[in-house]
Backbone atoms as SQL, in Angstrom:
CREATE TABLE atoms (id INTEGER PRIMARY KEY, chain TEXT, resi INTEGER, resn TEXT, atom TEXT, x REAL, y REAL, z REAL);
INSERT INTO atoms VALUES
  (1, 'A', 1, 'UNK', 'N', -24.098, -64.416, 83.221),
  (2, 'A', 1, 'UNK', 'CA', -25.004, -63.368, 82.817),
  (3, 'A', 1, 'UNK', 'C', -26.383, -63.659, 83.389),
  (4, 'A', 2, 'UNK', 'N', -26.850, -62.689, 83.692),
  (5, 'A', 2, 'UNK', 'CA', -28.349, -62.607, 84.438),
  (6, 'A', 2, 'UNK', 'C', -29.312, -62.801, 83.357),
  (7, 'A', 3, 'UNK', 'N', -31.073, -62.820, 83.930),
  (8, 'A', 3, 'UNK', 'CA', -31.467, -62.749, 82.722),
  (9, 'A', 3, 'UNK', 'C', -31.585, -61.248, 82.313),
  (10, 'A', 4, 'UNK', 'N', -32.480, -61.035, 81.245),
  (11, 'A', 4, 'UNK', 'CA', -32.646, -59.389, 81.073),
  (12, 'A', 4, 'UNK', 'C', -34.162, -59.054, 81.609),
  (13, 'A', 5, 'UNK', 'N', -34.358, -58.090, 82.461),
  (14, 'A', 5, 'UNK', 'CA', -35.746, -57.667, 82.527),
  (15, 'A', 5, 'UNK', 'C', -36.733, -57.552, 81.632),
  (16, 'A', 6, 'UNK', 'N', -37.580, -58.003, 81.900),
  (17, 'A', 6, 'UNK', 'CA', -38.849, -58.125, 80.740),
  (18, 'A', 6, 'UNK', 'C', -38.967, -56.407, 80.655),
  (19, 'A', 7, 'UNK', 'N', -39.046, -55.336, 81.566),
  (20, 'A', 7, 'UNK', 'CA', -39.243, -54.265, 81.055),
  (21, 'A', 7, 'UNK', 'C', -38.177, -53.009, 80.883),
  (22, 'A', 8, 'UNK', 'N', -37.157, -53.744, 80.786),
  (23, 'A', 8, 'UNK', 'CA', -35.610, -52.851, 80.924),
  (24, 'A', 8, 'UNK', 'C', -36.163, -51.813, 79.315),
  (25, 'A', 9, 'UNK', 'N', -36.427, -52.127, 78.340),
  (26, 'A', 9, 'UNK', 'CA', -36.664, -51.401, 76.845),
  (27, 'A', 9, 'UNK', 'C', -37.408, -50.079, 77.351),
  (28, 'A', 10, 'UNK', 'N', -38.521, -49.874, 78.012),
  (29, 'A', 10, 'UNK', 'CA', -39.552, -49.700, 78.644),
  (30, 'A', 10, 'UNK', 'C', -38.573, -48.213, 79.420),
  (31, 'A', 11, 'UNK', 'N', -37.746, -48.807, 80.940),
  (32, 'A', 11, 'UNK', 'CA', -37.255, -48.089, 81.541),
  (33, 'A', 11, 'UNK', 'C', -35.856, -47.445, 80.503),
  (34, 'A', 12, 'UNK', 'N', -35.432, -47.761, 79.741),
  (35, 'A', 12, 'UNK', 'CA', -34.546, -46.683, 78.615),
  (36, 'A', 12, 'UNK', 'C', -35.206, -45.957, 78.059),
  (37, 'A', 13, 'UNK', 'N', -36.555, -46.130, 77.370),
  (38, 'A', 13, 'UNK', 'CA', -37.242, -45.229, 77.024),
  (39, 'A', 13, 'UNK', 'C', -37.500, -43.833, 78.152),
  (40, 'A', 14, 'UNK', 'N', -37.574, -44.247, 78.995),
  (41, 'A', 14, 'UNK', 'CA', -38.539, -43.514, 80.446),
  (42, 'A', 14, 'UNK', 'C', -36.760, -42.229, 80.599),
  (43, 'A', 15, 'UNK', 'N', -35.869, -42.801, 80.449),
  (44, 'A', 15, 'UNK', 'CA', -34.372, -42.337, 80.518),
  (45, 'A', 15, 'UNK', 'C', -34.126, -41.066, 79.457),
  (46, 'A', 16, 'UNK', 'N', -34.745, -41.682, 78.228),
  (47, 'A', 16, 'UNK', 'CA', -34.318, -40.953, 77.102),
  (48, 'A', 16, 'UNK', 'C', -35.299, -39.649, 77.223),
  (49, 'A', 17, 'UNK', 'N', -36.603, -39.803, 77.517),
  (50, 'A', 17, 'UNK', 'CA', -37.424, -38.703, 77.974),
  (51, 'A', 17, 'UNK', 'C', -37.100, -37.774, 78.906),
  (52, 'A', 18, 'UNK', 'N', -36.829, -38.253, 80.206),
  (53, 'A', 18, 'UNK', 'CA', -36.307, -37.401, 81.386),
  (54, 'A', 18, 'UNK', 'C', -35.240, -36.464, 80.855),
  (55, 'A', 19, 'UNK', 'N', -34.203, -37.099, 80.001),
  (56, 'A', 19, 'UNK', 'CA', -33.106, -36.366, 79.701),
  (57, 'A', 19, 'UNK', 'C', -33.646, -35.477, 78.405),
  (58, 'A', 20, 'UNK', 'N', -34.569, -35.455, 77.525),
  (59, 'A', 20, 'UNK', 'CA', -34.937, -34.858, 75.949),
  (60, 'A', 20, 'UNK', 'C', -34.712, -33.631, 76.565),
  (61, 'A', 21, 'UNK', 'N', -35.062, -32.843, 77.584),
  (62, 'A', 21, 'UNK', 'CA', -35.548, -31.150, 77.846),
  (63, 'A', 21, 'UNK', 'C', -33.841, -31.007, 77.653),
  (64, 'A', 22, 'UNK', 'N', -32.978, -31.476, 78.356),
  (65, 'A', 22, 'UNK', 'CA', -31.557, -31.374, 78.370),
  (66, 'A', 22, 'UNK', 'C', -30.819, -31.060, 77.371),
  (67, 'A', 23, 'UNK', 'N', -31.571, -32.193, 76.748),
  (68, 'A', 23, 'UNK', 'CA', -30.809, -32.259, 75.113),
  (69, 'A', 23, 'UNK', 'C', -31.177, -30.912, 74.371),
  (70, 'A', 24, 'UNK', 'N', -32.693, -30.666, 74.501),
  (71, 'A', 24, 'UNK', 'CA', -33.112, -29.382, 73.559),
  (72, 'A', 24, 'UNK', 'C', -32.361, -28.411, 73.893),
  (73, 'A', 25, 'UNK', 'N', -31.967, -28.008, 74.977),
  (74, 'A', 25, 'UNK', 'CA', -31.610, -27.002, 75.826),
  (75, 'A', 25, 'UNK', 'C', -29.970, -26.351, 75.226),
  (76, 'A', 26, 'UNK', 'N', -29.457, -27.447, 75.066),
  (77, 'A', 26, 'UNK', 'CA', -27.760, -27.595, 74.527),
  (78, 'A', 26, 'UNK', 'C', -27.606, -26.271, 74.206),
  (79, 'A', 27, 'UNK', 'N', -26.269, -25.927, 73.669),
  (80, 'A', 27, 'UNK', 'CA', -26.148, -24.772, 72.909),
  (81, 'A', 27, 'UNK', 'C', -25.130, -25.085, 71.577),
  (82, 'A', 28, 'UNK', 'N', -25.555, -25.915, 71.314),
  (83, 'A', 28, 'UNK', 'CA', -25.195, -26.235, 69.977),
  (84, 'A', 28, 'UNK', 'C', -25.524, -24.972, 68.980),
  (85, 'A', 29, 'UNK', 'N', -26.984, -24.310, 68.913),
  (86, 'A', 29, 'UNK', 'CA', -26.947, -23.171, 67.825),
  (87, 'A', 29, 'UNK', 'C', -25.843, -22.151, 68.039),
  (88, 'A', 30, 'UNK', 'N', -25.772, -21.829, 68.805),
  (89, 'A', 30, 'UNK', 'CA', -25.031, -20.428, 69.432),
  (90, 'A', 30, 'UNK', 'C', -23.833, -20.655, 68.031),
  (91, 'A', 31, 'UNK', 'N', -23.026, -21.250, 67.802),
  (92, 'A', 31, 'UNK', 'CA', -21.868, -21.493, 66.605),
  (93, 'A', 31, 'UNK', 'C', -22.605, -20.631, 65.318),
  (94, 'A', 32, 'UNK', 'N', -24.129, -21.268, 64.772),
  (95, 'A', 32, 'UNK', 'CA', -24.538, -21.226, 63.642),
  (96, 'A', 32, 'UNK', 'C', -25.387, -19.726, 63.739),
  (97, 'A', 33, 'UNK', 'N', -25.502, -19.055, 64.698),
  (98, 'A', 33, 'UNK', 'CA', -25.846, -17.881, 65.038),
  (99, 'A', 33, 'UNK', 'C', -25.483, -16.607, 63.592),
  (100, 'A', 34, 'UNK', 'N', -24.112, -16.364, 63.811),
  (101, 'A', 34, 'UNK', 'CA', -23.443, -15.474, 63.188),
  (102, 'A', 34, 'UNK', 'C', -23.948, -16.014, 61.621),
  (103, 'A', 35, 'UNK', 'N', -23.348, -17.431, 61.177),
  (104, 'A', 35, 'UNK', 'CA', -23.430, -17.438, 59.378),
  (105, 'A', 35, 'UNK', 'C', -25.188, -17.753, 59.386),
  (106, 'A', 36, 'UNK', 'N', -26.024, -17.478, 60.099),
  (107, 'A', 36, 'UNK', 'CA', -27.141, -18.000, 59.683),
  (108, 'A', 36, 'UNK', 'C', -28.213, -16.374, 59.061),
  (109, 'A', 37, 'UNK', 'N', -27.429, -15.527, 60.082),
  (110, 'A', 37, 'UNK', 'CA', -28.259, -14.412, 60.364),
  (111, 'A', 37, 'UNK', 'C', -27.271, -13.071, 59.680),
  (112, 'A', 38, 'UNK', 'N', -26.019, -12.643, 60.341),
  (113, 'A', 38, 'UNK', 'CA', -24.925, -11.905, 60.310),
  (114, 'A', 38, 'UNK', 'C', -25.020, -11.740, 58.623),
  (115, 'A', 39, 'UNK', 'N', -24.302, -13.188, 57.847),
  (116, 'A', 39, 'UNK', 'CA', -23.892, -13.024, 56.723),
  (117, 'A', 39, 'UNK', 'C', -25.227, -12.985, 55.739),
  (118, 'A', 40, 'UNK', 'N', -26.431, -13.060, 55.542),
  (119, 'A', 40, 'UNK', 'CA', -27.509, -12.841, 54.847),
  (120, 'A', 40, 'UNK', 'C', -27.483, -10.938, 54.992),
  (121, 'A', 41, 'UNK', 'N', -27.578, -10.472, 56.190),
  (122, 'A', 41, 'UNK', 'CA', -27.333, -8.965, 56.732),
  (123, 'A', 41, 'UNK', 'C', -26.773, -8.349, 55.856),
  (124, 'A', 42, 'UNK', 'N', -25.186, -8.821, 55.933),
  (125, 'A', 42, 'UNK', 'CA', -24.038, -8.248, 55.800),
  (126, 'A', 42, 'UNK', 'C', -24.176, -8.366, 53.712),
  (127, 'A', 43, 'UNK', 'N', -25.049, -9.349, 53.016),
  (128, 'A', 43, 'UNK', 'CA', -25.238, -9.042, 51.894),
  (129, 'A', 43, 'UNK', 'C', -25.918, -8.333, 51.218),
  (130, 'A', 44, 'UNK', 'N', -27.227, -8.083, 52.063),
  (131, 'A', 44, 'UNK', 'CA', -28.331, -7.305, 52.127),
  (132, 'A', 44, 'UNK', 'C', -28.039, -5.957, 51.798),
  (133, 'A', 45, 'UNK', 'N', -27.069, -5.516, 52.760),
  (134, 'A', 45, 'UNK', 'CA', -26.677, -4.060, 53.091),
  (135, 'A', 45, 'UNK', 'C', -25.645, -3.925, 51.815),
  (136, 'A', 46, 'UNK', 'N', -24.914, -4.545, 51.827),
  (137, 'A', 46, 'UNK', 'CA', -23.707, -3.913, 51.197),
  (138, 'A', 46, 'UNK', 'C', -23.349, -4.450, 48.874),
  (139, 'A', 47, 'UNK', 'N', -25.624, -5.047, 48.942),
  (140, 'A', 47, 'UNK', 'CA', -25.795, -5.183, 47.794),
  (141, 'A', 47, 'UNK', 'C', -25.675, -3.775, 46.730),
  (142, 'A', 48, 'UNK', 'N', -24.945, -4.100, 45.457),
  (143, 'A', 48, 'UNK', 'CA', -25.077, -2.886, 44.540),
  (144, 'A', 48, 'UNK', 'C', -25.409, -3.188, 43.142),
  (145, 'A', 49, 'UNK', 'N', -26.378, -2.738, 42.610),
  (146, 'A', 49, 'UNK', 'CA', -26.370, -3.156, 40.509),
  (147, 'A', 49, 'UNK', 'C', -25.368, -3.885, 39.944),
  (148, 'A', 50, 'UNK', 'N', -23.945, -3.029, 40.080),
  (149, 'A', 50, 'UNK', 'CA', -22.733, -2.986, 39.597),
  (150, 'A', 50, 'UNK', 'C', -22.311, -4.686, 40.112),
  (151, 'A', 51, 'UNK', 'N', -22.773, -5.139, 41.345),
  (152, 'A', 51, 'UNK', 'CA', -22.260, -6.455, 41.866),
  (153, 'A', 51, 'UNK', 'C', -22.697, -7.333, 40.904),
  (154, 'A', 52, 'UNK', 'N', -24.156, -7.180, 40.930),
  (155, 'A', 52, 'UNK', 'CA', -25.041, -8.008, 39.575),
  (156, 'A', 52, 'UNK', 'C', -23.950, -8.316, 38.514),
  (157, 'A', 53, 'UNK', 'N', -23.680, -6.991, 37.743),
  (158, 'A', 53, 'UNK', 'CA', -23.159, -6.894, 36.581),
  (159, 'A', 53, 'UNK', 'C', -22.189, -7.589, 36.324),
  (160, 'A', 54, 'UNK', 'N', -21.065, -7.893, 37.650),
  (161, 'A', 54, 'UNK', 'CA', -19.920, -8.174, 37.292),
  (162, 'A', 54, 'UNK', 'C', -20.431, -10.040, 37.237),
  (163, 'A', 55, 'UNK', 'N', -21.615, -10.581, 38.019),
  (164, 'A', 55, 'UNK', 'CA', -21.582, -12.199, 37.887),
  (165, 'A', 55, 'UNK', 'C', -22.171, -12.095, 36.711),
  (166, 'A', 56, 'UNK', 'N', -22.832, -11.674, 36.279),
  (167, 'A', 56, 'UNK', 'CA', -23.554, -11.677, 35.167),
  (168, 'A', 56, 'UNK', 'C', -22.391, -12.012, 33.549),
  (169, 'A', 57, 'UNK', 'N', -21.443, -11.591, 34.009),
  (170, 'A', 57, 'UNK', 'CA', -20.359, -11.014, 32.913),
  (171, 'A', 57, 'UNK', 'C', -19.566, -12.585, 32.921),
  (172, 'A', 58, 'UNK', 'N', -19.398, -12.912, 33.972),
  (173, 'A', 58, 'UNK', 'CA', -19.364, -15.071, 34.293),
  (174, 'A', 58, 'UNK', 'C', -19.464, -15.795, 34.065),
  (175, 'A', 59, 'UNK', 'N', -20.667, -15.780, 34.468),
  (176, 'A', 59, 'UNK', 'CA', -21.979, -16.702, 33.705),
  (177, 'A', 59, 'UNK', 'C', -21.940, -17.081, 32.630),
  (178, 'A', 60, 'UNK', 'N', -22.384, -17.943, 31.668),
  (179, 'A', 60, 'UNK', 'CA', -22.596, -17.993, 30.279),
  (180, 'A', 60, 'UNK', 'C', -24.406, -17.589, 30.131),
  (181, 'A', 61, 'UNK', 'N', -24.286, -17.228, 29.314),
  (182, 'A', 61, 'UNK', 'CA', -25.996, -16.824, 28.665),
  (183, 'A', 61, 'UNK', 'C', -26.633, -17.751, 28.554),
  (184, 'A', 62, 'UNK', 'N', -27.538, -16.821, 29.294),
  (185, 'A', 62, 'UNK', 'CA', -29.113, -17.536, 28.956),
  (186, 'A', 62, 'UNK', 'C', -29.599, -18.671, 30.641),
  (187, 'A', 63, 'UNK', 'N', -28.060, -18.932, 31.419),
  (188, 'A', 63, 'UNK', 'CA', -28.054, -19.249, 32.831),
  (189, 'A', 63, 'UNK', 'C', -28.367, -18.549, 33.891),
  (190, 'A', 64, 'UNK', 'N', -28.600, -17.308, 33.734),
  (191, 'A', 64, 'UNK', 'CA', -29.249, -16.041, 34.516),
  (192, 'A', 64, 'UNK', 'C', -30.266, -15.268, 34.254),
  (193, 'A', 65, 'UNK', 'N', -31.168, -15.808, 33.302),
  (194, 'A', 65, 'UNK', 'CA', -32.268, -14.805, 33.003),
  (195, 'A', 65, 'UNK', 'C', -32.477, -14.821, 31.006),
  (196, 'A', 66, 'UNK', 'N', -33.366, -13.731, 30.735),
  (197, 'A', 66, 'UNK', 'CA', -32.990, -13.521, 29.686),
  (198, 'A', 66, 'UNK', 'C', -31.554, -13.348, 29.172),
  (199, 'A', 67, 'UNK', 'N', -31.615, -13.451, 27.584),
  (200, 'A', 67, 'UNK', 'CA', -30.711, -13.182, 26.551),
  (201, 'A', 67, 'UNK', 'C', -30.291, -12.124, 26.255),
  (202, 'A', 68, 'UNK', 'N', -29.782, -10.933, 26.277),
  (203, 'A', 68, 'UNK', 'CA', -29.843, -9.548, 25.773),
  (204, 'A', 68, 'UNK', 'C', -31.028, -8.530, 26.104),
  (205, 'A', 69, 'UNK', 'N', -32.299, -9.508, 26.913),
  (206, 'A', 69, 'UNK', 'CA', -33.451, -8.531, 27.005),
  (207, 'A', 69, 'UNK', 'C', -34.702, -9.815, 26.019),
  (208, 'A', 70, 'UNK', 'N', -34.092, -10.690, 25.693),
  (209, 'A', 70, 'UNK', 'CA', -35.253, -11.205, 25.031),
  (210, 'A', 70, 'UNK', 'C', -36.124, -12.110, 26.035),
  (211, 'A', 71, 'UNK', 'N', -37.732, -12.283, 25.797),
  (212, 'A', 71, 'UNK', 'CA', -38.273, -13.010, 27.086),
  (213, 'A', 71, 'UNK', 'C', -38.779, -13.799, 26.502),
  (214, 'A', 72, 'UNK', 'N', -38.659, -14.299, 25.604),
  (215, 'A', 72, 'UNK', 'CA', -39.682, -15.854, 24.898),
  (216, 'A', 72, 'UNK', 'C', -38.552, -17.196, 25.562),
  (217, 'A', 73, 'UNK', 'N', -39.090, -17.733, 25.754),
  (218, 'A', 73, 'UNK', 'CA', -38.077, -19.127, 26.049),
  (219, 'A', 73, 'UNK', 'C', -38.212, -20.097, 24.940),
  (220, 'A', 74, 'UNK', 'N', -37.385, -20.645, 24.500),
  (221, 'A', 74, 'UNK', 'CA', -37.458, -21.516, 23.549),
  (222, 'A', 74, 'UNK', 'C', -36.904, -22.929, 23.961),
  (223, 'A', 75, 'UNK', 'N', -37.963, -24.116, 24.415),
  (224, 'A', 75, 'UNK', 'CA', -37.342, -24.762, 24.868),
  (225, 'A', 75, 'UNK', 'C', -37.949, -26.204, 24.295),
  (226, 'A', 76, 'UNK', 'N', -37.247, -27.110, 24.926),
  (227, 'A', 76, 'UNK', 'CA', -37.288, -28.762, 23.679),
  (228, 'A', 76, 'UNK', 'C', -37.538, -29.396, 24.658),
  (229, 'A', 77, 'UNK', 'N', -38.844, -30.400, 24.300),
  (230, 'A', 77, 'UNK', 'CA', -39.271, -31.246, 24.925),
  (231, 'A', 77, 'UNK', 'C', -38.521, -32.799, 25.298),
  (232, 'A', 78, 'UNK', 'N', -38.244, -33.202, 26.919),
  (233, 'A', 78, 'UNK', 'CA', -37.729, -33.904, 26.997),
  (234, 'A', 78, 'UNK', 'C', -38.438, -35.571, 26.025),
  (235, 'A', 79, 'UNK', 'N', -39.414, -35.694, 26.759),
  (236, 'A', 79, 'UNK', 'CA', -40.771, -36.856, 26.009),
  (237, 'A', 79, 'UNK', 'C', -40.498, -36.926, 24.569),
  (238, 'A', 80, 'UNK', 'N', -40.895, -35.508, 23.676),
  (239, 'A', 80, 'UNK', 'CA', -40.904, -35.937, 22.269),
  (240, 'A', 80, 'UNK', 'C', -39.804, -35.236, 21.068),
  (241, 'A', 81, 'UNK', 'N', -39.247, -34.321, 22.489),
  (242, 'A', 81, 'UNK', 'CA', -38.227, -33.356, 21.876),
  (243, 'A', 81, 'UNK', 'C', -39.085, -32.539, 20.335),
  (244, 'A', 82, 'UNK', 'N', -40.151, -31.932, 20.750),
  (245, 'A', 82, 'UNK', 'CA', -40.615, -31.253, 19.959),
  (246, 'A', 82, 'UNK', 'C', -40.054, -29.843, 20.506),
  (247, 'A', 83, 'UNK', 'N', -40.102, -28.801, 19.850),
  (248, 'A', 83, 'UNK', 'CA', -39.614, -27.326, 20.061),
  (249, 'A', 83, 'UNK', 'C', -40.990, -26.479, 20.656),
  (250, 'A', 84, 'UNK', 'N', -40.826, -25.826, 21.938),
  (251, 'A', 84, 'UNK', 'CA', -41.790, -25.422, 22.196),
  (252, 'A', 84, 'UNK', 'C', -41.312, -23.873, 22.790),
  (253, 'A', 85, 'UNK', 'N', -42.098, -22.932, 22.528),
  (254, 'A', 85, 'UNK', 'CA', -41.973, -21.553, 23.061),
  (255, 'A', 85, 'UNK', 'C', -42.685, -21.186, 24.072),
  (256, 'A', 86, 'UNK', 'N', -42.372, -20.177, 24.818),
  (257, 'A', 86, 'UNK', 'CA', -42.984, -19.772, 26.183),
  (258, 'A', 86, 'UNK', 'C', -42.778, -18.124, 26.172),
  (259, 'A', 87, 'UNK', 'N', -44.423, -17.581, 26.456),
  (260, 'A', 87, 'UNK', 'CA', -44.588, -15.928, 26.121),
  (261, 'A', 87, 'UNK', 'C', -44.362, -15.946, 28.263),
  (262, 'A', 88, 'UNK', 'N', -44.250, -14.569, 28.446),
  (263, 'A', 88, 'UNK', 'CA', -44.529, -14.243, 29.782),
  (264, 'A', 88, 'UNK', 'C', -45.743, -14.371, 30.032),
  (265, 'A', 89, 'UNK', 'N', -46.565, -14.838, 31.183),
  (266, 'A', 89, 'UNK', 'CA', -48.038, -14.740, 31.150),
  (267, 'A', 89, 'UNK', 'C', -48.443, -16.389, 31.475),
  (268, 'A', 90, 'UNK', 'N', -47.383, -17.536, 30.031),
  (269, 'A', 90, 'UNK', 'CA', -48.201, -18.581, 30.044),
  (270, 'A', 90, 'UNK', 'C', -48.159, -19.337, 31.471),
  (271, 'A', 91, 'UNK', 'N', -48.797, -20.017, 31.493),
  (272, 'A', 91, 'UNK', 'CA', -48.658, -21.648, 32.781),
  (273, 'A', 91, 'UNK', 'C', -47.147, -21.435, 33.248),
  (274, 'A', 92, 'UNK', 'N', -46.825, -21.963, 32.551),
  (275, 'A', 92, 'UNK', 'CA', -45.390, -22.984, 32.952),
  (276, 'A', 92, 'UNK', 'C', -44.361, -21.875, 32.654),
  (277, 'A', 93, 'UNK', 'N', -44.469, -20.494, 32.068),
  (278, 'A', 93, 'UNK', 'CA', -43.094, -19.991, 31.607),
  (279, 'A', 93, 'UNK', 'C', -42.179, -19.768, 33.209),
  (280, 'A', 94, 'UNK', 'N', -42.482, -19.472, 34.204),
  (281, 'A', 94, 'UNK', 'CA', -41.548, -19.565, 34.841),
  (282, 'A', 94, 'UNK', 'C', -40.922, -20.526, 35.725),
  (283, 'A', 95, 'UNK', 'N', -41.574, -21.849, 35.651),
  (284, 'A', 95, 'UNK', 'CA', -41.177, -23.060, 35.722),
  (285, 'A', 95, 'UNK', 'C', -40.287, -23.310, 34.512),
  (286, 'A', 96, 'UNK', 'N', -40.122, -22.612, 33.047),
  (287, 'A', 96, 'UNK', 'CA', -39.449, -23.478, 31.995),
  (288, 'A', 96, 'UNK', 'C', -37.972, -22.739, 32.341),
  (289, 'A', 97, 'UNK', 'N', -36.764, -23.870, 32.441),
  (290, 'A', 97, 'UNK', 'CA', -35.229, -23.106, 32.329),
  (291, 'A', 97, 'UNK', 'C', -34.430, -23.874, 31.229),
  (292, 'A', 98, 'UNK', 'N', -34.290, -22.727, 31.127),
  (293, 'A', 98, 'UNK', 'CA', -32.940, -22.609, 29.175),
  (294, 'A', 98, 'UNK', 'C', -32.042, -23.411, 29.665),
  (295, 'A', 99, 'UNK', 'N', -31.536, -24.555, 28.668),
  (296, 'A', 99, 'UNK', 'CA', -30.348, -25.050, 28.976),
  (297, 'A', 99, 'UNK', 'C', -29.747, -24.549, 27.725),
  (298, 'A', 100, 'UNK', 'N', -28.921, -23.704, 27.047),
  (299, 'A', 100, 'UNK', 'CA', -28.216, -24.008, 25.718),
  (300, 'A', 100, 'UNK', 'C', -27.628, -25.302, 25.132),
  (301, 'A', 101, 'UNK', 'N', -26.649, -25.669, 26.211),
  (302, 'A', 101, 'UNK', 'CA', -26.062, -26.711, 25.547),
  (303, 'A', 101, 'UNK', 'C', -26.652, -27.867, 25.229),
  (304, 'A', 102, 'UNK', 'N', -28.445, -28.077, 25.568),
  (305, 'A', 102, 'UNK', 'CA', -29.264, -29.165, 24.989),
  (306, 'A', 102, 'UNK', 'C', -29.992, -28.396, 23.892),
  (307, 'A', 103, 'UNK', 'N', -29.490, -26.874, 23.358),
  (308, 'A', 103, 'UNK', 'CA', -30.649, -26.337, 21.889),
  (309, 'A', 103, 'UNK', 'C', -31.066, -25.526, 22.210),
  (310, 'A', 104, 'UNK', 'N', -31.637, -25.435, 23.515),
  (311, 'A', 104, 'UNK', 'CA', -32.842, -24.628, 23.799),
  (312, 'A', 104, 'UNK', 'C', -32.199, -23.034, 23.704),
  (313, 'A', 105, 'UNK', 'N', -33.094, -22.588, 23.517),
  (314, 'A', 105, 'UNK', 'CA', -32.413, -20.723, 23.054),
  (315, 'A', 105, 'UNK', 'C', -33.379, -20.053, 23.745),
  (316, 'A', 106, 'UNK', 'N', -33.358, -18.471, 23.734),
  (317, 'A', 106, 'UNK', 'CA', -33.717, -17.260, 23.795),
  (318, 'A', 106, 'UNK', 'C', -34.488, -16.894, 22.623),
  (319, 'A', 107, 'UNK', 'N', -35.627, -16.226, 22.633),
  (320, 'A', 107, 'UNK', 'CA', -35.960, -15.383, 21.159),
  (321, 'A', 107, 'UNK', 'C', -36.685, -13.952, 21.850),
  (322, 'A', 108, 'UNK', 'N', -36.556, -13.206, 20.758),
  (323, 'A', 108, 'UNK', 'CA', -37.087, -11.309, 20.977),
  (324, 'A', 108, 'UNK', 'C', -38.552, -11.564, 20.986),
  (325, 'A', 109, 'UNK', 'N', -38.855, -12.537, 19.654),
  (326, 'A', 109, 'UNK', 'CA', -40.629, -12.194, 19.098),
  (327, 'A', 109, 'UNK', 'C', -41.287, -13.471, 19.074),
  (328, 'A', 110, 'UNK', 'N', -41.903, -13.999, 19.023),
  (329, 'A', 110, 'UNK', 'CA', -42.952, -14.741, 18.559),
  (330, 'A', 110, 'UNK', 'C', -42.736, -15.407, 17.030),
  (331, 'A', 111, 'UNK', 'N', -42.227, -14.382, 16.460),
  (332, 'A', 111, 'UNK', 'CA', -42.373, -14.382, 14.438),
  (333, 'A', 111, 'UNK', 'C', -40.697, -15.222, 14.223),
  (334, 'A', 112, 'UNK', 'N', -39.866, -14.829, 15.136),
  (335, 'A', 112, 'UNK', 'CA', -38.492, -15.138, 15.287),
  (336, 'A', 112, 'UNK', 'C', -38.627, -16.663, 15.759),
  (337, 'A', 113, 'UNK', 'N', -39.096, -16.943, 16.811),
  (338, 'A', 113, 'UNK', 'CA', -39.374, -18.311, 17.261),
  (339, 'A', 113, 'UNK', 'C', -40.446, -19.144, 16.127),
  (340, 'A', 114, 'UNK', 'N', -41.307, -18.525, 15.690),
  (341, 'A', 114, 'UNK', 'CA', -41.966, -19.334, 14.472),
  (342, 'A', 114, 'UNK', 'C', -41.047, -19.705, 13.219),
  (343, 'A', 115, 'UNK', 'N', -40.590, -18.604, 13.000),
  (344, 'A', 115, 'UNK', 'CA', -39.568, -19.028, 11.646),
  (345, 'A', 115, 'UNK', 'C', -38.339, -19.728, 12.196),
  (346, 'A', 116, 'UNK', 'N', -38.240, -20.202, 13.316),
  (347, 'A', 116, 'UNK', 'CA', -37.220, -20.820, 13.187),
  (348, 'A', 116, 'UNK', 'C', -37.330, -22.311, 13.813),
  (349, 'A', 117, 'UNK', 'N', -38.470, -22.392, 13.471),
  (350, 'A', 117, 'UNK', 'CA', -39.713, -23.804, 14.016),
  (351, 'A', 117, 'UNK', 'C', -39.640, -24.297, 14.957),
  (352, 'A', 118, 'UNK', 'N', -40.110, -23.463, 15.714),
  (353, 'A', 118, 'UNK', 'CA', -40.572, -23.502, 17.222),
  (354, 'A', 118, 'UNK', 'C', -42.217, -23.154, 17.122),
  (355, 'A', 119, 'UNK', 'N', -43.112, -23.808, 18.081),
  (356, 'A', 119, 'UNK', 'CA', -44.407, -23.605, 17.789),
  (357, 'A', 119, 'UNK', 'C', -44.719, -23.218, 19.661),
  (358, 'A', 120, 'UNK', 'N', -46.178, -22.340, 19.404),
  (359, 'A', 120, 'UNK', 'CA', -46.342, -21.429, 20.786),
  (360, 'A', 120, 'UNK', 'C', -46.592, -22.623, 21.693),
  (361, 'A', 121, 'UNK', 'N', -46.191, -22.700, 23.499),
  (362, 'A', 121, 'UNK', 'CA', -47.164, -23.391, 24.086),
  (363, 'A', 121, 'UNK', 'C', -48.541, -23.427, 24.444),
  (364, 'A', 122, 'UNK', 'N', -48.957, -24.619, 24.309),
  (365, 'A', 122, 'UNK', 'CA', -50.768, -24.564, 24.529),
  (366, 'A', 122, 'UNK', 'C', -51.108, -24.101, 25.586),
  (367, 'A', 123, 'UNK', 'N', -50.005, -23.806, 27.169),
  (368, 'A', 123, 'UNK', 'CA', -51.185, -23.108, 28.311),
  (369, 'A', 123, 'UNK', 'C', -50.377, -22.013, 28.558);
């Protein structure tokens, strides 16, 4: 074995450059063309209410939105697991998501979430 050139690292680099335009060039996208663009289209167009309705009907409650129409969130603090409510409007209500199966619920009013000791959030 020879020795190795002190700047052989140097001239692979100089290799990998010459060839980069090559590489960009590929046609690797051309495949991802159709599901990238086509099928977003093809949902766009051929969206209806009725489609909604039927995932909606799936789902379990309270994983898609409101409850029946109710918009308070009622949700439990991970930190102190205190019960906290969320009006439309506040900070965080559309950052906060319902889990049921950890408690957290849906409520219609304000008076509904108080009596059932939940207290408003502060922002």
């Amino acid at each position: 074995m020879g020795k190795v050139q002190r700047h052989q690292g140097a001239n692979q680099a100089d290799r990998w450059r010459k060839h980069l335009g090559k590489r960009r060039r590929s046609s690797w996208r051309l495949p991802y063309i159709f599901p990238l663009v086509m099928v977003p289209l093809d949902a766009f167009f051929t969206f209806s209410p009725s489609s909604l309705e039927s995932v909606t009907s799936v789902v379990p409650n309270g994983w898609l939105g409101s409850a029946g129409g109710c918009e308070i969130k009622g949700n439990i603090s991970i930190n102190t697991g205190e019960r906290i409510y969320h009006v439309p409007g506040q900070e965080h209500y559309w950052e906060t998501k319902i889990s049921p199966q950890y408690g957290e619920r849906w409520f219609c009013s304000e008076a509904e979430a108080r009596a059932a000791g939940w207290r408003k959030a502060r922002r």
